[in-house]
Amino acid sequence: MNPQTPQELQSPGYTLRTHRPGDIGQIIHRHAALYEKEQGWGTKMEALVCKVGAEFLDNYDASTDRCWIAERNDEFLGCIVLIRDRELVNTAKLRLLLVEPSARGLGLGSALIQQCTRFARETGYAQIRLWTQNVLVSARRLYAKEGYRLVSSDDHGAFGEGHYGECWELDL
């Protein structure tokens, strides 16, 4: 699928579409601003999201990778990315889940995660992996609801004391 020709999925209150030019910049901006406000993560989070966004754009293959944008009346509500894992065979990585505060409670986070799962199954992936933080309780709850399991945690110290990185996996 050409990312310039959005695949749109209508749902009550929002539309999901694939990415267009400029969307990755918006994703970087919203992650940096939101996580600074909510978690105090500053430019470390922004730098990480820049790397993930650049990796997606540099390696984008419509047959194995996808970015979805959720919006309502052209207002950005959230996003998620699924990319081929370059290290593990037949594995995808779920990246950059974000739901704007104004859109929380609409079921958007679950819808974005489910969209990744559907695409991964259709593509033939055997597994999806993701990396998150222990303090992102709502996201962790959504991952568990979708069937992901926590497989490891790491006190990396990148985002402050008591913030642990976690690896979660979903076998398809």
Short mmCIF file of N, CA and C in Angstrom, two decimals:
data_model
loop_
_atom_site.label_atom_id
_atom_site.label_comp_id
_atom_site.label_asym_id
_atom_site.label_seq_id
_atom_site.Cartn_x
_atom_site.Cartn_y
_atom_site.Cartn_z
N MET A 1 0.85 -1.18 0.00
CA MET A 1 0.00 0.00 0.00
C MET A 1 0.88 1.24 0.00
N ASN A 2 0.55 2.16 -0.81
CA ASN A 2 1.28 3.42 -0.89
C ASN A 2 0.88 4.29 0.30
N PRO A 3 1.86 4.76 1.11
CA PRO A 3 1.51 5.57 2.26
C PRO A 3 0.86 6.89 1.87
N GLN A 4 0.96 7.28 0.61
CA GLN A 4 0.36 8.53 0.16
C GLN A 4 -1.14 8.35 -0.12
N THR A 5 -1.58 7.09 -0.19
CA THR A 5 -2.99 6.80 -0.39
C THR A 5 -3.52 6.18 0.89
N PRO A 6 -4.02 6.99 1.81
CA PRO A 6 -4.37 6.48 3.12
C PRO A 6 -5.45 5.41 3.09
N GLN A 7 -5.21 4.38 3.88
CA GLN A 7 -6.25 3.40 4.15
C GLN A 7 -6.99 3.95 5.35
N GLU A 8 -8.26 4.22 5.19
CA GLU A 8 -9.02 4.81 6.28
C GLU A 8 -9.98 3.80 6.87
N LEU A 9 -10.05 3.77 8.17
CA LEU A 9 -10.99 2.95 8.90
C LEU A 9 -11.81 3.88 9.78
N GLN A 10 -13.10 3.87 9.58
CA GLN A 10 -13.98 4.74 10.36
C GLN A 10 -14.39 4.02 11.64
N SER A 11 -14.44 4.77 12.70
CA SER A 11 -14.90 4.28 13.98
C SER A 11 -15.61 5.43 14.67
N PRO A 12 -16.47 5.14 15.61
CA PRO A 12 -17.15 6.25 16.29
C PRO A 12 -16.15 7.21 16.92
N GLY A 13 -16.15 8.44 16.48
CA GLY A 13 -15.31 9.45 17.10
C GLY A 13 -13.95 9.66 16.48
N TYR A 14 -13.50 8.79 15.57
CA TYR A 14 -12.18 8.97 14.98
C TYR A 14 -12.03 8.15 13.71
N THR A 15 -10.98 8.46 12.96
CA THR A 15 -10.59 7.74 11.76
C THR A 15 -9.16 7.26 11.93
N LEU A 16 -8.87 6.04 11.50
CA LEU A 16 -7.49 5.54 11.44
C LEU A 16 -7.06 5.55 9.99
N ARG A 17 -5.87 6.09 9.74
CA ARG A 17 -5.33 6.10 8.38
C ARG A 17 -3.84 5.81 8.45
N THR A 18 -3.27 5.42 7.32
CA THR A 18 -1.83 5.21 7.26
C THR A 18 -1.12 6.56 7.14
N HIS A 19 0.17 6.53 7.35
CA HIS A 19 0.94 7.78 7.43
C HIS A 19 1.10 8.47 6.07
N ARG A 20 1.33 9.77 6.17
CA ARG A 20 1.63 10.64 5.03
C ARG A 20 2.87 11.45 5.38
N PRO A 21 3.49 12.11 4.40
CA PRO A 21 4.62 12.98 4.71
C PRO A 21 4.24 14.00 5.80
N GLY A 22 5.11 14.15 6.76
CA GLY A 22 4.90 15.08 7.87
C GLY A 22 4.38 14.41 9.13
N ASP A 23 3.78 13.22 8.99
CA ASP A 23 3.21 12.55 10.16
C ASP A 23 4.27 12.12 11.17
N ILE A 24 5.40 11.63 10.72
CA ILE A 24 6.43 11.19 11.67
C ILE A 24 6.95 12.38 12.47
N GLY A 25 7.09 13.53 11.84
CA GLY A 25 7.47 14.74 12.58
C GLY A 25 6.44 15.09 13.65
N GLN A 26 5.17 14.95 13.32
CA GLN A 26 4.09 15.20 14.29
C GLN A 26 4.16 14.19 15.44
N ILE A 27 4.44 12.93 15.12
CA ILE A 27 4.56 11.89 16.15
C ILE A 27 5.70 12.23 17.10
N ILE A 28 6.84 12.64 16.55
CA ILE A 28 7.98 13.02 17.39
C ILE A 28 7.61 14.18 18.30
N HIS A 29 7.00 15.20 17.72
CA HIS A 29 6.61 16.38 18.50
C HIS A 29 5.66 16.02 19.64
N ARG A 30 4.62 15.24 19.34
CA ARG A 30 3.62 14.92 20.36
C ARG A 30 4.19 14.02 21.45
N HIS A 31 5.04 13.06 21.08
CA HIS A 31 5.67 12.23 22.12
C HIS A 31 6.53 13.10 23.03
N ALA A 32 7.35 13.96 22.45
CA ALA A 32 8.24 14.80 23.26
C ALA A 32 7.44 15.71 24.18
N ALA A 33 6.44 16.39 23.65
CA ALA A 33 5.66 17.34 24.46
C ALA A 33 4.83 16.63 25.52
N LEU A 34 4.17 15.55 25.15
CA LEU A 34 3.29 14.86 26.08
C LEU A 34 4.07 14.17 27.20
N TYR A 35 5.15 13.48 26.84
CA TYR A 35 5.90 12.78 27.87
C TYR A 35 6.72 13.72 28.74
N GLU A 36 7.05 14.88 28.24
CA GLU A 36 7.67 15.90 29.11
C GLU A 36 6.64 16.37 30.14
N LYS A 37 5.44 16.65 29.67
CA LYS A 37 4.39 17.14 30.56
C LYS A 37 3.96 16.08 31.57
N GLU A 38 3.75 14.85 31.11
CA GLU A 38 3.20 13.81 31.99
C GLU A 38 4.25 13.07 32.81
N GLN A 39 5.47 12.94 32.29
CA GLN A 39 6.49 12.14 32.97
C GLN A 39 7.78 12.90 33.28
N GLY A 40 7.96 14.08 32.67
CA GLY A 40 9.19 14.84 32.88
C GLY A 40 10.40 14.24 32.19
N TRP A 41 10.18 13.55 31.06
CA TRP A 41 11.26 12.82 30.40
C TRP A 41 12.15 13.67 29.51
N GLY A 42 11.78 14.87 29.19
CA GLY A 42 12.66 15.79 28.48
C GLY A 42 13.14 15.29 27.13
N THR A 43 14.35 15.75 26.79
CA THR A 43 14.88 15.50 25.45
C THR A 43 15.37 14.06 25.24
N LYS A 44 15.57 13.29 26.31
CA LYS A 44 15.95 11.88 26.11
C LYS A 44 14.85 11.13 25.38
N MET A 45 13.61 11.39 25.76
CA MET A 45 12.49 10.74 25.07
C MET A 45 12.40 11.25 23.63
N GLU A 46 12.57 12.55 23.45
CA GLU A 46 12.50 13.11 22.10
C GLU A 46 13.57 12.49 21.20
N ALA A 47 14.79 12.34 21.71
CA ALA A 47 15.88 11.75 20.93
C ALA A 47 15.56 10.30 20.56
N LEU A 48 15.01 9.55 21.50
CA LEU A 48 14.66 8.16 21.24
C LEU A 48 13.58 8.07 20.16
N VAL A 49 12.56 8.90 20.26
CA VAL A 49 11.48 8.87 19.27
C VAL A 49 11.99 9.33 17.91
N CYS A 50 12.92 10.27 17.88
CA CYS A 50 13.54 10.68 16.60
C CYS A 50 14.23 9.49 15.94
N LYS A 51 14.96 8.71 16.72
CA LYS A 51 15.66 7.54 16.18
C LYS A 51 14.67 6.52 15.63
N VAL A 52 13.62 6.26 16.39
CA VAL A 52 12.62 5.29 15.95
C VAL A 52 11.92 5.79 14.68
N GLY A 53 11.56 7.07 14.65
CA GLY A 53 10.92 7.64 13.47
C GLY A 53 11.82 7.58 12.25
N ALA A 54 13.10 7.91 12.43
CA ALA A 54 14.05 7.85 11.32
C ALA A 54 14.23 6.42 10.82
N GLU A 55 14.30 5.47 11.75
CA GLU A 55 14.43 4.06 11.37
C GLU A 55 13.22 3.64 10.53
N PHE A 56 12.03 4.05 10.95
CA PHE A 56 10.83 3.71 10.20
C PHE A 56 10.90 4.28 8.78
N LEU A 57 11.20 5.57 8.67
CA LEU A 57 11.23 6.21 7.34
C LEU A 57 12.35 5.66 6.47
N ASP A 58 13.52 5.43 7.05
CA ASP A 58 14.66 4.93 6.27
C ASP A 58 14.45 3.52 5.74
N ASN A 59 13.70 2.70 6.48
CA ASN A 59 13.56 1.29 6.13
C ASN A 59 12.14 0.91 5.71
N TYR A 60 11.27 1.89 5.53
CA TYR A 60 9.86 1.61 5.29
C TYR A 60 9.65 0.70 4.09
N ASP A 61 8.89 -0.35 4.32
CA ASP A 61 8.47 -1.29 3.28
C ASP A 61 6.98 -1.54 3.52
N ALA A 62 6.15 -1.11 2.60
CA ALA A 62 4.70 -1.21 2.78
C ALA A 62 4.21 -2.64 2.98
N SER A 63 5.01 -3.62 2.57
CA SER A 63 4.57 -5.01 2.74
C SER A 63 4.83 -5.54 4.15
N THR A 64 5.70 -4.86 4.92
CA THR A 64 6.04 -5.36 6.26
C THR A 64 5.90 -4.33 7.37
N ASP A 65 5.75 -3.07 7.04
CA ASP A 65 5.74 -1.99 8.03
C ASP A 65 4.50 -1.13 7.86
N ARG A 66 4.07 -0.54 8.97
CA ARG A 66 2.91 0.34 8.87
C ARG A 66 2.90 1.32 10.03
N CYS A 67 2.40 2.51 9.74
CA CYS A 67 2.15 3.54 10.74
C CYS A 67 0.69 3.95 10.59
N TRP A 68 -0.03 4.00 11.70
CA TRP A 68 -1.41 4.46 11.68
C TRP A 68 -1.52 5.73 12.48
N ILE A 69 -2.30 6.65 11.95
CA ILE A 69 -2.61 7.92 12.59
C ILE A 69 -4.11 7.91 12.90
N ALA A 70 -4.45 8.25 14.12
CA ALA A 70 -5.85 8.41 14.49
C ALA A 70 -6.15 9.90 14.50
N GLU A 71 -7.25 10.27 13.88
CA GLU A 71 -7.61 11.69 13.85
C GLU A 71 -9.12 11.87 13.82
N ARG A 72 -9.53 13.06 14.16
CA ARG A 72 -10.93 13.46 14.10
C ARG A 72 -10.94 14.88 13.54
N ASN A 73 -11.62 15.07 12.42
CA ASN A 73 -11.67 16.39 11.78
C ASN A 73 -10.27 16.98 11.60
N ASP A 74 -9.34 16.18 11.12
CA ASP A 74 -7.94 16.57 10.88
C ASP A 74 -7.15 16.87 12.16
N GLU A 75 -7.70 16.57 13.32
CA GLU A 75 -6.98 16.75 14.59
C GLU A 75 -6.30 15.44 14.96
N PHE A 76 -5.00 15.49 15.24
CA PHE A 76 -4.21 14.32 15.64
C PHE A 76 -4.70 13.82 17.00
N LEU A 77 -5.09 12.55 17.06
CA LEU A 77 -5.55 11.95 18.31
C LEU A 77 -4.62 10.88 18.85
N GLY A 78 -3.81 10.29 17.96
CA GLY A 78 -2.92 9.23 18.41
C GLY A 78 -2.24 8.55 17.24
N CYS A 79 -1.40 7.57 17.59
CA CYS A 79 -0.62 6.88 16.56
C CYS A 79 -0.07 5.57 17.10
N ILE A 80 0.41 4.77 16.17
CA ILE A 80 1.12 3.54 16.49
C ILE A 80 1.91 3.14 15.24
N VAL A 81 3.00 2.42 15.43
CA VAL A 81 3.85 1.97 14.33
C VAL A 81 4.15 0.49 14.52
N LEU A 82 4.16 -0.26 13.43
CA LEU A 82 4.61 -1.65 13.44
C LEU A 82 5.68 -1.77 12.38
N ILE A 83 6.86 -2.26 12.78
CA ILE A 83 7.98 -2.42 11.85
C ILE A 83 8.56 -3.82 11.96
N ARG A 84 9.16 -4.26 10.88
CA ARG A 84 9.86 -5.54 10.89
C ARG A 84 11.06 -5.44 11.81
N ASP A 85 11.22 -6.43 12.68
CA ASP A 85 12.39 -6.49 13.54
C ASP A 85 13.57 -6.90 12.68
N ARG A 86 14.59 -6.10 12.64
CA ARG A 86 15.75 -6.35 11.78
C ARG A 86 16.71 -7.39 12.38
N GLU A 87 16.47 -7.78 13.64
CA GLU A 87 17.36 -8.74 14.30
C GLU A 87 16.74 -10.13 14.44
N LEU A 88 15.42 -10.20 14.62
CA LEU A 88 14.75 -11.47 14.83
C LEU A 88 13.88 -11.82 13.63
N VAL A 89 14.03 -13.02 13.14
CA VAL A 89 13.29 -13.48 11.97
C VAL A 89 11.81 -13.60 12.30
N ASN A 90 10.97 -13.19 11.36
CA ASN A 90 9.52 -13.35 11.45
C ASN A 90 8.91 -12.65 12.67
N THR A 91 9.55 -11.56 13.08
CA THR A 91 9.12 -10.81 14.26
C THR A 91 8.93 -9.34 13.89
N ALA A 92 7.88 -8.75 14.43
CA ALA A 92 7.62 -7.32 14.25
C ALA A 92 7.81 -6.61 15.58
N LYS A 93 8.03 -5.30 15.49
CA LYS A 93 8.12 -4.48 16.69
C LYS A 93 7.00 -3.45 16.68
N LEU A 94 6.26 -3.40 17.77
CA LEU A 94 5.25 -2.37 17.96
C LEU A 94 5.96 -1.18 18.58
N ARG A 95 5.77 0.00 17.99
CA ARG A 95 6.48 1.19 18.45
C ARG A 95 5.52 2.38 18.51
N LEU A 96 5.87 3.34 19.34
CA LEU A 96 5.31 4.70 19.34
C LEU A 96 3.80 4.80 19.55
N LEU A 97 3.23 3.93 20.38
CA LEU A 97 1.82 4.09 20.74
C LEU A 97 1.66 5.38 21.53
N LEU A 98 0.71 6.19 21.11
CA LEU A 98 0.39 7.42 21.82
C LEU A 98 -1.08 7.73 21.60
N VAL A 99 -1.76 8.08 22.69
CA VAL A 99 -3.14 8.56 22.61
C VAL A 99 -3.19 9.89 23.34
N GLU A 100 -3.65 10.89 22.63
CA GLU A 100 -3.75 12.23 23.22
C GLU A 100 -4.72 12.21 24.41
N PRO A 101 -4.45 13.02 25.43
CA PRO A 101 -5.34 13.06 26.60
C PRO A 101 -6.81 13.30 26.22
N SER A 102 -7.05 14.13 25.22
CA SER A 102 -8.43 14.44 24.81
C SER A 102 -9.14 13.24 24.17
N ALA A 103 -8.38 12.21 23.77
CA ALA A 103 -8.96 11.05 23.11
C ALA A 103 -8.98 9.81 23.99
N ARG A 104 -8.47 9.92 25.19
CA ARG A 104 -8.45 8.77 26.09
C ARG A 104 -9.87 8.43 26.52
N GLY A 105 -10.14 7.14 26.60
CA GLY A 105 -11.47 6.69 26.97
C GLY A 105 -12.36 6.36 25.78
N LEU A 106 -11.87 6.60 24.56
CA LEU A 106 -12.64 6.29 23.35
C LEU A 106 -12.39 4.86 22.85
N GLY A 107 -11.48 4.15 23.49
CA GLY A 107 -11.10 2.83 23.00
C GLY A 107 -10.05 2.90 21.91
N LEU A 108 -9.47 4.07 21.73
CA LEU A 108 -8.51 4.30 20.66
C LEU A 108 -7.22 3.51 20.85
N GLY A 109 -6.70 3.46 22.07
CA GLY A 109 -5.47 2.71 22.33
C GLY A 109 -5.64 1.25 21.96
N SER A 110 -6.73 0.65 22.39
CA SER A 110 -7.02 -0.75 22.04
C SER A 110 -7.16 -0.92 20.53
N ALA A 111 -7.86 0.01 19.89
CA ALA A 111 -8.06 -0.08 18.44
C ALA A 111 -6.72 -0.02 17.69
N LEU A 112 -5.82 0.84 18.12
CA LEU A 112 -4.51 0.96 17.48
C LEU A 112 -3.70 -0.33 17.66
N ILE A 113 -3.70 -0.87 18.87
CA ILE A 113 -2.97 -2.12 19.13
C ILE A 113 -3.57 -3.27 18.33
N GLN A 114 -4.90 -3.35 18.28
CA GLN A 114 -5.56 -4.40 17.51
C GLN A 114 -5.26 -4.27 16.02
N GLN A 115 -5.15 -3.05 15.53
CA GLN A 115 -4.80 -2.83 14.12
C GLN A 115 -3.41 -3.41 13.83
N CYS A 116 -2.48 -3.20 14.74
CA CYS A 116 -1.13 -3.77 14.58
C CYS A 116 -1.19 -5.29 14.57
N THR A 117 -1.95 -5.86 15.49
CA THR A 117 -2.06 -7.32 15.57
C THR A 117 -2.64 -7.89 14.28
N ARG A 118 -3.70 -7.28 13.77
CA ARG A 118 -4.31 -7.74 12.51
C ARG A 118 -3.31 -7.68 11.36
N PHE A 119 -2.63 -6.54 11.23
CA PHE A 119 -1.67 -6.38 10.14
C PHE A 119 -0.53 -7.40 10.28
N ALA A 120 -0.05 -7.60 11.50
CA ALA A 120 1.05 -8.56 11.72
C ALA A 120 0.62 -9.97 11.32
N ARG A 121 -0.59 -10.35 11.67
CA ARG A 121 -1.09 -11.68 11.29
C ARG A 121 -1.22 -11.80 9.77
N GLU A 122 -1.81 -10.77 9.15
CA GLU A 122 -1.98 -10.78 7.69
C GLU A 122 -0.63 -10.84 6.98
N THR A 123 0.38 -10.21 7.56
CA THR A 123 1.71 -10.17 6.97
C THR A 123 2.46 -11.48 7.17
N GLY A 124 2.05 -12.27 8.14
CA GLY A 124 2.68 -13.56 8.39
C GLY A 124 3.72 -13.55 9.49
N TYR A 125 3.76 -12.49 10.28
CA TYR A 125 4.68 -12.47 11.42
C TYR A 125 4.26 -13.55 12.42
N ALA A 126 5.24 -14.11 13.13
CA ALA A 126 4.97 -15.10 14.17
C ALA A 126 4.89 -14.46 15.55
N GLN A 127 5.45 -13.25 15.68
CA GLN A 127 5.51 -12.62 17.00
C GLN A 127 5.61 -11.10 16.85
N ILE A 128 5.08 -10.40 17.85
CA ILE A 128 5.27 -8.95 17.97
C ILE A 128 5.96 -8.70 19.31
N ARG A 129 6.96 -7.85 19.28
CA ARG A 129 7.66 -7.45 20.50
C ARG A 129 7.49 -5.94 20.68
N LEU A 130 7.55 -5.50 21.93
CA LEU A 130 7.52 -4.07 22.19
C LEU A 130 8.35 -3.77 23.43
N TRP A 131 8.76 -2.51 23.53
CA TRP A 131 9.51 -2.01 24.68
C TRP A 131 8.73 -0.83 25.23
N THR A 132 8.49 -0.85 26.53
CA THR A 132 7.74 0.23 27.17
C THR A 132 8.36 0.53 28.53
N GLN A 133 7.71 1.38 29.28
CA GLN A 133 8.17 1.76 30.62
C GLN A 133 7.15 1.28 31.66
N ASN A 134 7.64 0.85 32.81
CA ASN A 134 6.76 0.35 33.86
C ASN A 134 5.76 1.39 34.34
N VAL A 135 6.08 2.67 34.22
CA VAL A 135 5.18 3.71 34.72
C VAL A 135 4.03 4.02 33.76
N LEU A 136 4.05 3.47 32.57
CA LEU A 136 2.98 3.70 31.60
C LEU A 136 1.88 2.64 31.82
N VAL A 137 1.22 2.77 32.95
CA VAL A 137 0.27 1.76 33.44
C VAL A 137 -0.88 1.52 32.46
N SER A 138 -1.45 2.56 31.91
CA SER A 138 -2.58 2.38 30.98
C SER A 138 -2.15 1.61 29.74
N ALA A 139 -1.00 1.94 29.19
CA ALA A 139 -0.50 1.23 28.00
C ALA A 139 -0.22 -0.24 28.34
N ARG A 140 0.39 -0.47 29.48
CA ARG A 140 0.69 -1.85 29.90
C ARG A 140 -0.59 -2.66 30.04
N ARG A 141 -1.63 -2.05 30.57
CA ARG A 141 -2.92 -2.73 30.72
C ARG A 141 -3.49 -3.09 29.34
N LEU A 142 -3.36 -2.18 28.38
CA LEU A 142 -3.85 -2.46 27.02
C LEU A 142 -3.06 -3.59 26.36
N TYR A 143 -1.75 -3.60 26.56
CA TYR A 143 -0.93 -4.67 25.99
C TYR A 143 -1.35 -6.02 26.58
N ALA A 144 -1.51 -6.07 27.89
CA ALA A 144 -1.92 -7.32 28.55
C ALA A 144 -3.29 -7.78 28.05
N LYS A 145 -4.20 -6.85 27.87
CA LYS A 145 -5.55 -7.17 27.38
C LYS A 145 -5.49 -7.79 25.98
N GLU A 146 -4.54 -7.35 25.16
CA GLU A 146 -4.38 -7.88 23.81
C GLU A 146 -3.68 -9.24 23.82
N GLY A 147 -3.12 -9.64 24.97
CA GLY A 147 -2.46 -10.94 25.07
C GLY A 147 -0.95 -10.89 25.18
N TYR A 148 -0.38 -9.71 25.19
CA TYR A 148 1.07 -9.58 25.37
C TYR A 148 1.45 -10.06 26.77
N ARG A 149 2.67 -10.58 26.87
CA ARG A 149 3.19 -10.97 28.18
C ARG A 149 4.53 -10.29 28.42
N LEU A 150 4.74 -9.90 29.65
CA LEU A 150 6.00 -9.27 30.05
C LEU A 150 7.07 -10.35 30.09
N VAL A 151 8.18 -10.14 29.36
CA VAL A 151 9.24 -11.16 29.33
C VAL A 151 10.53 -10.71 30.00
N SER A 152 10.73 -9.39 30.15
CA SER A 152 11.93 -8.92 30.85
C SER A 152 11.77 -7.46 31.23
N SER A 153 12.54 -7.05 32.23
CA SER A 153 12.58 -5.64 32.61
C SER A 153 14.02 -5.26 32.89
N ASP A 154 14.30 -3.96 32.74
CA ASP A 154 15.67 -3.48 32.85
C ASP A 154 15.67 -2.11 33.50
N ASP A 155 16.43 -1.96 34.56
CA ASP A 155 16.57 -0.67 35.24
C ASP A 155 17.64 0.13 34.50
N HIS A 156 17.28 0.66 33.34
CA HIS A 156 18.24 1.35 32.48
C HIS A 156 18.57 2.76 32.97
N GLY A 157 17.72 3.34 33.79
CA GLY A 157 17.98 4.66 34.36
C GLY A 157 17.83 5.82 33.41
N ALA A 158 17.40 5.58 32.19
CA ALA A 158 17.34 6.65 31.19
C ALA A 158 16.31 7.72 31.52
N PHE A 159 15.21 7.33 32.16
CA PHE A 159 14.12 8.27 32.40
C PHE A 159 13.88 8.56 33.87
N GLY A 160 14.80 8.18 34.73
CA GLY A 160 14.68 8.52 36.14
C GLY A 160 14.56 7.31 37.05
N GLU A 161 14.74 7.58 38.31
CA GLU A 161 14.69 6.54 39.33
C GLU A 161 13.29 5.93 39.38
N GLY A 162 13.24 4.61 39.46
CA GLY A 162 11.97 3.91 39.52
C GLY A 162 11.31 3.68 38.18
N HIS A 163 11.95 4.12 37.11
CA HIS A 163 11.42 3.91 35.76
C HIS A 163 12.21 2.77 35.12
N TYR A 164 11.51 1.70 34.83
CA TYR A 164 12.14 0.52 34.26
C TYR A 164 11.65 0.29 32.84
N GLY A 165 12.57 -0.11 31.98
CA GLY A 165 12.18 -0.52 30.65
C GLY A 165 11.66 -1.95 30.70
N GLU A 166 10.66 -2.25 29.90
CA GLU A 166 10.08 -3.58 29.87
C GLU A 166 9.95 -4.07 28.43
N CYS A 167 10.24 -5.34 28.24
CA CYS A 167 10.02 -5.98 26.94
C CYS A 167 8.81 -6.89 27.07
N TRP A 168 7.86 -6.72 26.16
CA TRP A 168 6.65 -7.52 26.12
C TRP A 168 6.59 -8.23 24.77
N GLU A 169 5.96 -9.43 24.74
CA GLU A 169 5.84 -10.19 23.50
C GLU A 169 4.43 -10.74 23.34
N LEU A 170 4.03 -10.86 22.08
CA LEU A 170 2.77 -11.49 21.72
C LEU A 170 3.06 -12.52 20.64
N ASP A 171 2.78 -13.79 20.92
CA ASP A 171 2.91 -14.83 19.91
C ASP A 171 1.63 -14.86 19.09
N LEU A 172 1.80 -14.87 17.77
CA LEU A 172 0.63 -14.82 16.88
C LEU A 172 0.24 -16.20 16.38
#
